[in-house]
Every structure is written in C-alpha cells, then in structure tokens.
Amino acid sequence: MLRVEICDSADTLILKLEGRFTGNDAEHTRTLTTRLAARENLLVDLTEVVFIDAVGEEVLSSLGRFGVEFVAPNSYVLDVCERLNLRVAPNGCSHLGALGDPRTNGDQSRSNRAKPRKR
C-alpha cells in the first residue's frame, strides 16, 4: 500500500511517499507527478518508502528525467537513487525543514548553548 501526501511551499511542491512504491500505485503516482512537474519545482520525499519494485524504479527514472529532486535520507532509498542516477537533495532533506517537518518539530531556532545546571 502506498500513501501520497502533497505539501506546497513557497517555491516547491513536495510529494511525500510512504509504504511500497510498486505496480499500479507507482503508475498512478507517475500520472499525478507528471502533471505537477510541468508546473512547479517538484521534490519527491522517499523517506518513508520501504520497497520499490521494477515499475516503481521506472517511474522514479522518468521523474528524474523531468528534473525532479529526491529526498533519500536512508540507505535503501539512497541506493535506489544512486543506481538510477537520480538527483538527490543536498543534506537529504534540505527543503523539508522550512515546512515544519515533524522530524524537527518545526523548531528552526535550536541553540547549541548548554543549559545552566541546577544545583
């Protein structure tokens, strides 16, 4: 099963994929993203993808030819992106922090200062 979520930021449309990117789900995603990629900058977040079959790989390759950028922070999806010669976003998820990504709790102002100790 595949879950697709679309997030819109100021200049980039982010497509978050979760689950198995296979068969008919991958083909439906191709149809959706082909329309979106023609209009805006598109970033495909593969962070939560657990499996990609041959159809999914072919869809990712075709998206790569449209100039889509991919978020691939774990070894599995990074390996797939490297094998398919896909463009990976710098630092794995550079565009996501600005949207209040749940992995950062939306906190963009973290400080490296040590907190005072209580005595």
PDB file of C-alpha atoms in Angstrom:
ATOM      1  CA  MET A   1       0.000   0.000   0.000  1.00  0.00           C
ATOM      2  CA  LEU A   2       1.185   3.499  -0.832  1.00  0.00           C
ATOM      3  CA  ARG A   3       0.260   6.783   0.780  1.00  0.00           C
ATOM      4  CA  VAL A   4       0.892  10.011  -1.136  1.00  0.00           C
ATOM      5  CA  GLU A   5       0.833  13.427   0.542  1.00  0.00           C
ATOM      6  CA  ILE A   6       1.295  16.708  -1.300  1.00  0.00           C
ATOM      7  CA  CYS A   7       2.776  19.693   0.554  1.00  0.00           C
ATOM      8  CA  ASP A   8       3.012  23.109  -1.039  1.00  0.00           C
ATOM      9  CA  SER A   9       5.727  25.580  -0.046  1.00  0.00           C
ATOM     10  CA  ALA A  10       6.557  28.980  -1.485  1.00  0.00           C
ATOM     11  CA  ASP A  11       8.509  27.726  -4.497  1.00  0.00           C
ATOM     12  CA  THR A  12       8.485  23.923  -4.299  1.00  0.00           C
ATOM     13  CA  LEU A  13       5.820  21.260  -4.339  1.00  0.00           C
ATOM     14  CA  ILE A  14       6.757  18.311  -2.127  1.00  0.00           C
ATOM     15  CA  LEU A  15       5.355  14.860  -2.755  1.00  0.00           C
ATOM     16  CA  LYS A  16       5.796  12.591   0.279  1.00  0.00           C
ATOM     17  CA  LEU A  17       5.550   8.881  -0.409  1.00  0.00           C
ATOM     18  CA  GLU A  18       5.016   6.269   2.324  1.00  0.00           C
ATOM     19  CA  GLY A  19       4.940   2.497   2.016  1.00  0.00           C
ATOM     20  CA  ARG A  20       5.513   0.303  -1.026  1.00  0.00           C
ATOM     21  CA  PHE A  21       6.149   2.094  -4.329  1.00  0.00           C
ATOM     22  CA  THR A  22       5.018  -0.672  -6.667  1.00  0.00           C
ATOM     23  CA  GLY A  23       2.857  -1.552  -9.662  1.00  0.00           C
ATOM     24  CA  ASN A  24      -0.380   0.369 -10.162  1.00  0.00           C
ATOM     25  CA  ASP A  25       0.334   2.723  -7.250  1.00  0.00           C
ATOM     26  CA  ALA A  26       3.592   3.762  -8.903  1.00  0.00           C
ATOM     27  CA  GLU A  27       1.830   4.244 -12.251  1.00  0.00           C
ATOM     28  CA  HIS A  28      -0.865   6.425 -10.645  1.00  0.00           C
ATOM     29  CA  THR A  29       1.863   8.461  -8.974  1.00  0.00           C
ATOM     30  CA  ARG A  30       3.562   8.906 -12.357  1.00  0.00           C
ATOM     31  CA  THR A  31       0.352  10.397 -13.772  1.00  0.00           C
ATOM     32  CA  LEU A  32      -0.018  12.756 -10.817  1.00  0.00           C
ATOM     33  CA  THR A  33       3.605  13.891 -10.730  1.00  0.00           C
ATOM     34  CA  THR A  34       3.908  14.348 -14.486  1.00  0.00           C
ATOM     35  CA  ARG A  35       1.177  16.969 -14.283  1.00  0.00           C
ATOM     36  CA  LEU A  36       2.731  18.602 -11.229  1.00  0.00           C
ATOM     37  CA  ALA A  37       6.332  18.586 -12.503  1.00  0.00           C
ATOM     38  CA  ALA A  38       5.323  20.514 -15.592  1.00  0.00           C
ATOM     39  CA  ARG A  39       4.020  23.399 -13.460  1.00  0.00           C
ATOM     40  CA  GLU A  40       6.368  23.741 -10.495  1.00  0.00           C
ATOM     41  CA  ASN A  41       9.617  22.647  -8.877  1.00  0.00           C
ATOM     42  CA  LEU A  42       8.939  19.197  -7.518  1.00  0.00           C
ATOM     43  CA  LEU A  43      10.662  17.395  -4.662  1.00  0.00           C
ATOM     44  CA  VAL A  44       9.810  13.732  -4.015  1.00  0.00           C
ATOM     45  CA  ASP A  45      10.385  12.627  -0.414  1.00  0.00           C
ATOM     46  CA  LEU A  46      11.217   8.907  -0.276  1.00  0.00           C
ATOM     47  CA  THR A  47      11.974   8.876   3.461  1.00  0.00           C
ATOM     48  CA  GLU A  48       9.113   6.535   4.385  1.00  0.00           C
ATOM     49  CA  VAL A  49       9.294   4.267   1.314  1.00  0.00           C
ATOM     50  CA  VAL A  50      10.041   0.686   2.361  1.00  0.00           C
ATOM     51  CA  PHE A  51      10.143  -1.081  -1.024  1.00  0.00           C
ATOM     52  CA  ILE A  52      10.414  -0.139  -4.704  1.00  0.00           C
ATOM     53  CA  ASP A  53       9.782  -2.713  -7.451  1.00  0.00           C
ATOM     54  CA  ALA A  54      10.838  -2.554 -11.122  1.00  0.00           C
ATOM     55  CA  VAL A  55       7.757  -0.496 -12.071  1.00  0.00           C
ATOM     56  CA  GLY A  56       8.479   1.938  -9.232  1.00  0.00           C
ATOM     57  CA  GLU A  57      12.096   2.264 -10.327  1.00  0.00           C
ATOM     58  CA  GLU A  58      10.995   3.006 -13.886  1.00  0.00           C
ATOM     59  CA  VAL A  59       8.602   5.686 -12.609  1.00  0.00           C
ATOM     60  CA  LEU A  60      11.350   7.263 -10.493  1.00  0.00           C
ATOM     61  CA  SER A  61      13.670   7.258 -13.521  1.00  0.00           C
ATOM     62  CA  SER A  62      11.070   9.006 -15.648  1.00  0.00           C
ATOM     63  CA  LEU A  63      10.539  11.609 -12.908  1.00  0.00           C
ATOM     64  CA  GLY A  64      14.293  12.119 -12.786  1.00  0.00           C
ATOM     65  CA  ARG A  65      14.243  12.960 -16.496  1.00  0.00           C
ATOM     66  CA  PHE A  66      11.761  15.762 -15.670  1.00  0.00           C
ATOM     67  CA  GLY A  67      14.358  17.252 -13.302  1.00  0.00           C
ATOM     68  CA  VAL A  68      12.628  16.169 -10.102  1.00  0.00           C
ATOM     69  CA  GLU A  69      14.810  16.188  -6.982  1.00  0.00           C
ATOM     70  CA  PHE A  70      14.562  13.361  -4.419  1.00  0.00           C
ATOM     71  CA  VAL A  71      14.894  13.181  -0.641  1.00  0.00           C
ATOM     72  CA  ALA A  72      16.727   9.971   0.218  1.00  0.00           C
ATOM     73  CA  PRO A  73      17.986  10.040   3.818  1.00  0.00           C
ATOM     74  CA  ASN A  74      18.233   6.286   4.424  1.00  0.00           C
ATOM     75  CA  SER A  75      20.489   3.694   2.840  1.00  0.00           C
ATOM     76  CA  TYR A  76      17.776   1.791   0.951  1.00  0.00           C
ATOM     77  CA  VAL A  77      16.292   4.709  -0.993  1.00  0.00           C
ATOM     78  CA  LEU A  78      19.701   6.350  -1.367  1.00  0.00           C
ATOM     79  CA  ASP A  79      20.980   3.161  -3.011  1.00  0.00           C
ATOM     80  CA  VAL A  80      17.999   3.141  -5.385  1.00  0.00           C
ATOM     81  CA  CYS A  81      18.554   6.808  -6.279  1.00  0.00           C
ATOM     82  CA  GLU A  82      22.259   6.240  -6.903  1.00  0.00           C
ATOM     83  CA  ARG A  83      21.613   3.171  -9.096  1.00  0.00           C
ATOM     84  CA  LEU A  84      19.073   5.131 -11.147  1.00  0.00           C
ATOM     85  CA  ASN A  85      21.290   8.252 -11.297  1.00  0.00           C
ATOM     86  CA  LEU A  86      18.613  10.417  -9.690  1.00  0.00           C
ATOM     87  CA  ARG A  87      19.319  13.873  -8.313  1.00  0.00           C
ATOM     88  CA  VAL A  88      19.242  13.746  -4.504  1.00  0.00           C
ATOM     89  CA  ALA A  89      18.525  16.878  -2.471  1.00  0.00           C
ATOM     90  CA  PRO A  90      21.581  18.147  -0.572  1.00  0.00           C
ATOM     91  CA  ASN A  91      21.676  17.052   3.080  1.00  0.00           C
ATOM     92  CA  GLY A  92      18.913  14.535   2.440  1.00  0.00           C
ATOM     93  CA  CYS A  93      16.012  16.824   3.256  1.00  0.00           C
ATOM     94  CA  SER A  94      17.027  20.449   2.733  1.00  0.00           C
ATOM     95  CA  HIS A  95      13.590  21.731   1.701  1.00  0.00           C
ATOM     96  CA  LEU A  96      11.564  19.937   4.387  1.00  0.00           C
ATOM     97  CA  GLY A  97      12.684  21.862   7.465  1.00  0.00           C
ATOM     98  CA  ALA A  98      11.028  25.044   6.233  1.00  0.00           C
ATOM     99  CA  LEU A  99       7.642  23.315   6.240  1.00  0.00           C
ATOM    100  CA  GLY A 100       7.762  22.327   9.872  1.00  0.00           C
ATOM    101  CA  ASP A 101       8.825  18.774   9.216  1.00  0.00           C
ATOM    102  CA  PRO A 102       7.735  16.564  12.129  1.00  0.00           C
ATOM    103  CA  ARG A 103      11.274  15.200  12.477  1.00  0.00           C
ATOM    104  CA  THR A 104      12.409  18.681  13.540  1.00  0.00           C
ATOM    105  CA  ASN A 105       9.195  19.569  15.416  1.00  0.00           C
ATOM    106  CA  GLY A 106       9.099  22.714  13.301  1.00  0.00           C
ATOM    107  CA  ASP A 107      11.779  24.244  15.544  1.00  0.00           C
ATOM    108  CA  GLN A 108      14.250  26.079  13.333  1.00  0.00           C
ATOM    109  CA  SER A 109      15.826  28.103  16.139  1.00  0.00           C
ATOM    110  CA  ARG A 110      17.605  25.468  18.184  1.00  0.00           C
ATOM    111  CA  SER A 111      20.564  26.687  20.124  1.00  0.00           C
ATOM    112  CA  ASN A 112      23.820  24.883  20.765  1.00  0.00           C
ATOM    113  CA  ARG A 113      24.319  26.655  24.081  1.00  0.00           C
ATOM    114  CA  ALA A 114      24.437  24.449  27.127  1.00  0.00           C
ATOM    115  CA  LYS A 115      21.602  24.902  29.573  1.00  0.00           C
ATOM    116  CA  PRO A 116      22.588  26.123  33.047  1.00  0.00           C
ATOM    117  CA  ARG A 117      22.839  23.330  35.588  1.00  0.00           C
ATOM    118  CA  LYS A 118      20.569  23.288  38.605  1.00  0.00           C
ATOM    119  CA  ARG A 119      22.313  22.908  41.949  1.00  0.00           C
TER     120      ARG A 119
END
